Amino acid sequence: MMSCQSLLMLVMLSVLTVGVSAVEVQRPRGVPLSKRQFYEEGKPFTCLDGSRTIPFDRVNDDYCDCQDGSDEPGTAACPNGSFHCTNAGFRPGFIPSSRINDGICDCCDTTDEYNSGAACQNTCREMGRKEKESLQKMAEIAKEGFLLKQQLIQDAKKGLEDKKAKHADVQVSRKDLEKRVEALRTEKETVEMPEREAKERHLKAWEDQKAVIQMEKDKAKMAEVFLELDDDADGLISVPELLSHAELDPDAEDTFTEAEAEGLLGGVDKVDTAAFESVWNNIKEKYKSEANADIPAPVETPPEEIREPVPDNDSEQYPEDDIPEEEEEEDEEEEDEDQDDGEYKSPPTKQTQEKKDDDGEGTMPPYDQETQNLIDAAQKARDAFDEAERALREVDDQVKNLEKEISFDFGPSAEFAYLYNQCYELPTSEYIYRLCPFSRVSQKPKYGGSETNLGSWGHWAGPEDNIYAVMKYEHGTGCWQGPNRSTTIKLICGKDTVLTSTSEPSRCEYMMEFTSPAVCHEPSSLDSALHGHEEL
């Protein structure tokens, strides 16, 4: 099918040829050849709108008789009239009748200034020659572009076949990978079970060891408290001795009574070392050691007095003795988490190490060799599974991309496929515009600054008879208090693939021109256009 562009060139070349070779047909001044039959010498003239009929001698008499101005095609009498320039050797055309005999040459054949005295020169042949050369050049570009387009179509066809073959191969490898992932998953789960059991045994042994240590500490503390309470050193704790520690009051009222103290002692007035163990279990949470009685309680710093960290010297934010409580609590939480998962972690910080040493529990010992071997085997299985799973995800992405390319609309014969994954730039005085066909359009300041998205690929947006002549990119970065940016790309036939121009005809809506051989259509015969009407 002949394109509109090719048809236009054919018509224009034909008109130029006719203008050069045809003999001028006599008709009233300003009348086009297509309307010659309405202006017959000696016969009444009927206005072209049918409104009235007048004698023929009133045509071009410089007086407007017809409402549509058709009786004065060669004068300026009618404000709504038009004058036909024959322009032999160039393209014929129309001008408003008001420009007749105004001293300015509008028709290249000078016929519009027949009575103004203006010094006009007939430039139609020169203009026709230049336009003919331009049309010939356009025809040559279209011809070369169309040949390049054929190669693009062949390349796209081969590329599509290669993609389909690759898609089939990747699908096969994907199935193999799926099987491998499932096998490695089973293997991982199998070796993780003995690893988990061994780590749980190790953790339980450590918890048991800590419980023994804690029990010993508790007994030592109990013996120490017994000696503190035994004021008379008779080897017994009596009600009066217990009453010396008001913090042990069970109901925390104003007075700690003898009856309450006796109740803590199990209903007796004295207990020995053996019986004190049950008493200790009831009072150890409240008991305050006399050795710490003289140590003042820490004073809380009001929030407004907490020093701000020094931004220029992180090492001076907190002195070594002034570490915030929140950091201590975080360290303790990390310690608890390390113990909960049962794995040997990296050495604790100096502060947490000192705290653990004070508690007498120390750090969890390393795993024995047998447990470590199970952990290493499980980790190896996990690594192999993760690697296979990652490879499967990469293959899935590859399949998705191939399917997208295979099904994408790259034109009737996939002639636009070569633009995929390519980008083209156009520098201007202020910006660098970047078009990545079927992806996005962007604008970036030439001398620094962030990139602005002018739209992502939307759809082909040309007219029904040539939908692949226009690209539409939508949903770009929003304008300030305005719509999202969008870009329309007009495709023009050319030998080269180049982004040639950009403009912003309306706010946040951009227009660009992009040449490509993929747009070129098969040109009509130049010889036929030049010589098809010589018989006229």
mmCIF file of C-alpha atoms in Angstrom, residues 44-172:
data_model
loop_
_atom_site.group_PDB
_atom_site.id
_atom_site.type_symbol
_atom_site.label_atom_id
_atom_site.label_comp_id
_atom_site.label_asym_id
_atom_site.label_seq_id
_atom_site.Cartn_x
_atom_site.Cartn_y
_atom_site.Cartn_z
ATOM 1 C CA PRO A 44 -25.198 34.393 -17.231
ATOM 2 C CA PHE A 45 -23.123 33.556 -14.146
ATOM 3 C CA THR A 46 -24.738 31.857 -11.184
ATOM 4 C CA CYS A 47 -23.061 32.434 -7.842
ATOM 5 C CA LEU A 48 -21.414 29.225 -6.717
ATOM 6 C CA ASP A 49 -23.580 29.205 -3.579
ATOM 7 C CA GLY A 50 -26.655 29.384 -5.842
ATOM 8 C CA SER A 51 -27.906 32.594 -4.235
ATOM 9 C CA ARG A 52 -28.389 34.585 -7.500
ATOM 10 C CA THR A 53 -27.579 34.826 -11.197
ATOM 11 C CA ILE A 54 -25.954 37.857 -12.815
ATOM 12 C CA PRO A 55 -24.806 38.839 -16.315
ATOM 13 C CA PHE A 56 -21.338 37.552 -17.121
ATOM 14 C CA ASP A 57 -19.977 41.070 -17.658
ATOM 15 C CA ARG A 58 -20.369 41.624 -13.894
ATOM 16 C CA VAL A 59 -17.743 38.950 -13.165
ATOM 17 C CA ASN A 60 -14.500 40.599 -12.028
ATOM 18 C CA ASP A 61 -16.034 44.092 -12.416
ATOM 19 C CA ASP A 62 -14.605 45.085 -8.999
ATOM 20 C CA TYR A 63 -18.062 45.013 -7.394
ATOM 21 C CA CYS A 64 -19.220 42.187 -5.122
ATOM 22 C CA ASP A 65 -22.583 40.757 -6.242
ATOM 23 C CA CYS A 66 -22.420 37.238 -4.707
ATOM 24 C CA GLN A 67 -22.469 36.629 -0.964
ATOM 25 C CA ASP A 68 -19.806 33.952 -1.337
ATOM 26 C CA GLY A 69 -17.586 36.319 -3.369
ATOM 27 C CA SER A 70 -17.476 33.902 -6.313
ATOM 28 C CA ASP A 71 -18.250 36.628 -8.899
ATOM 29 C CA GLU A 72 -14.982 38.459 -8.059
ATOM 30 C CA PRO A 73 -12.260 35.756 -8.166
ATOM 31 C CA GLY A 74 -9.759 38.222 -9.644
ATOM 32 C CA THR A 75 -10.407 41.408 -7.632
ATOM 33 C CA ALA A 76 -10.374 42.516 -4.019
ATOM 34 C CA ALA A 77 -14.024 43.583 -4.060
ATOM 35 C CA CYS A 78 -15.338 40.720 -1.912
ATOM 36 C CA PRO A 79 -13.906 40.384 1.631
ATOM 37 C CA ASN A 80 -14.482 36.637 1.658
ATOM 38 C CA GLY A 81 -13.139 35.965 -1.852
ATOM 39 C CA SER A 82 -10.060 34.013 -2.826
ATOM 40 C CA PHE A 83 -7.681 34.340 -5.771
ATOM 41 C CA HIS A 84 -6.187 31.350 -7.559
ATOM 42 C CA CYS A 85 -2.490 31.579 -8.455
ATOM 43 C CA THR A 86 -1.763 29.404 -11.484
ATOM 44 C CA ASN A 87 1.977 29.412 -10.711
ATOM 45 C CA ALA A 88 2.986 27.561 -13.877
ATOM 46 C CA GLY A 89 6.195 25.647 -13.153
ATOM 47 C CA PHE A 90 5.404 25.439 -9.432
ATOM 48 C CA ARG A 91 2.430 24.494 -7.264
ATOM 49 C CA PRO A 92 -0.854 26.360 -7.842
ATOM 50 C CA GLY A 93 -2.495 27.857 -4.780
ATOM 51 C CA PHE A 94 -5.002 30.318 -3.334
ATOM 52 C CA ILE A 95 -4.565 33.641 -1.521
ATOM 53 C CA PRO A 96 -7.218 35.854 0.149
ATOM 54 C CA SER A 97 -8.679 38.348 -2.314
ATOM 55 C CA SER A 98 -7.690 41.184 0.013
ATOM 56 C CA ARG A 99 -4.058 40.609 -1.015
ATOM 57 C CA ILE A 100 -4.751 41.281 -4.718
ATOM 58 C CA ASN A 101 -2.969 44.383 -6.006
ATOM 59 C CA ASP A 102 -1.690 45.300 -2.540
ATOM 60 C CA GLY A 103 1.851 45.914 -3.839
ATOM 61 C CA ILE A 104 3.201 42.656 -2.440
ATOM 62 C CA CYS A 105 3.853 39.717 -4.728
ATOM 63 C CA ASP A 106 2.138 36.659 -3.233
ATOM 64 C CA CYS A 107 1.881 34.472 -6.356
ATOM 65 C CA CYS A 108 5.223 33.370 -7.756
ATOM 66 C CA ASP A 109 3.829 33.999 -11.287
ATOM 67 C CA THR A 110 3.033 37.657 -10.244
ATOM 68 C CA THR A 111 -0.610 37.380 -11.391
ATOM 69 C CA ASP A 112 -1.958 38.810 -8.109
ATOM 70 C CA GLU A 113 -0.290 42.191 -8.795
ATOM 71 C CA TYR A 114 -1.592 42.796 -12.326
ATOM 72 C CA ASN A 115 -2.672 46.383 -11.641
ATOM 73 C CA SER A 116 -0.605 47.594 -8.680
ATOM 74 C CA GLY A 117 2.555 48.641 -10.449
ATOM 75 C CA ALA A 118 4.633 46.444 -8.155
ATOM 76 C CA ALA A 119 7.915 45.252 -9.701
ATOM 77 C CA CYS A 120 7.406 41.484 -9.432
ATOM 78 C CA GLN A 121 9.474 38.742 -11.004
ATOM 79 C CA ASN A 122 8.163 35.342 -11.978
ATOM 80 C CA THR A 123 10.029 32.907 -9.685
ATOM 81 C CA CYS A 124 7.840 29.858 -10.255
ATOM 82 C CA ARG A 125 10.324 27.911 -12.382
ATOM 83 C CA GLU A 126 13.157 28.476 -9.901
ATOM 84 C CA MET A 127 10.937 27.533 -6.965
ATOM 85 C CA GLY A 128 9.693 24.497 -8.861
ATOM 86 C CA ARG A 129 13.249 23.441 -9.615
ATOM 87 C CA LYS A 130 14.283 23.706 -5.959
ATOM 88 C CA GLU A 131 11.227 21.856 -4.751
ATOM 89 C CA LYS A 132 11.735 19.180 -7.340
ATOM 90 C CA GLU A 133 15.318 18.696 -6.114
ATOM 91 C CA SER A 134 14.061 18.550 -2.535
ATOM 92 C CA LEU A 135 11.409 16.000 -3.428
ATOM 93 C CA GLN A 136 13.935 13.964 -5.368
ATOM 94 C CA LYS A 137 16.230 14.009 -2.342
ATOM 95 C CA MET A 138 13.351 12.943 -0.096
ATOM 96 C CA ALA A 139 12.513 10.172 -2.526
ATOM 97 C CA GLU A 140 16.123 8.967 -2.491
ATOM 98 C CA ILE A 141 16.157 9.005 1.331
ATOM 99 C CA ALA A 142 12.880 7.099 1.379
ATOM 100 C CA LYS A 143 14.293 4.570 -1.078
ATOM 101 C CA GLU A 144 17.480 4.045 0.934
ATOM 102 C CA GLY A 145 15.509 3.967 4.174
ATOM 103 C CA PHE A 146 13.129 1.374 2.749
ATOM 104 C CA LEU A 147 16.061 -0.838 1.746
ATOM 105 C CA LEU A 148 17.448 -0.523 5.278
ATOM 106 C CA LYS A 149 14.004 -1.349 6.608
ATOM 107 C CA GLN A 150 13.992 -4.610 4.651
ATOM 108 C CA GLN A 151 17.264 -5.535 6.328
ATOM 109 C CA LEU A 152 15.805 -4.610 9.716
ATOM 110 C CA ILE A 153 12.840 -6.877 9.015
ATOM 111 C CA GLN A 154 15.134 -9.772 8.093
ATOM 112 C CA ASP A 155 17.231 -9.185 11.222
ATOM 113 C CA ALA A 156 14.103 -9.021 13.356
ATOM 114 C CA LYS A 157 12.790 -12.252 11.854
ATOM 115 C CA LYS A 158 16.057 -14.031 12.591
ATOM 116 C CA GLY A 159 16.198 -12.443 16.042
ATOM 117 C CA LEU A 160 12.680 -13.662 16.797
ATOM 118 C CA GLU A 161 13.569 -17.197 15.741
ATOM 119 C CA ASP A 162 16.683 -17.069 17.919
ATOM 120 C CA LYS A 163 14.661 -15.799 20.892
ATOM 121 C CA LYS A 164 12.071 -18.552 20.486
ATOM 122 C CA ALA A 165 14.825 -21.176 20.311
ATOM 123 C CA LYS A 166 16.532 -19.665 23.348
ATOM 124 C CA HIS A 167 13.202 -19.562 25.175
ATOM 125 C CA ALA A 168 12.740 -23.296 24.565
ATOM 126 C CA ASP A 169 16.284 -24.029 25.784
ATOM 127 C CA VAL A 170 15.845 -21.888 28.876
ATOM 128 C CA GLN A 171 12.568 -23.605 29.690
ATOM 129 C CA VAL A 172 14.357 -26.973 29.615
#
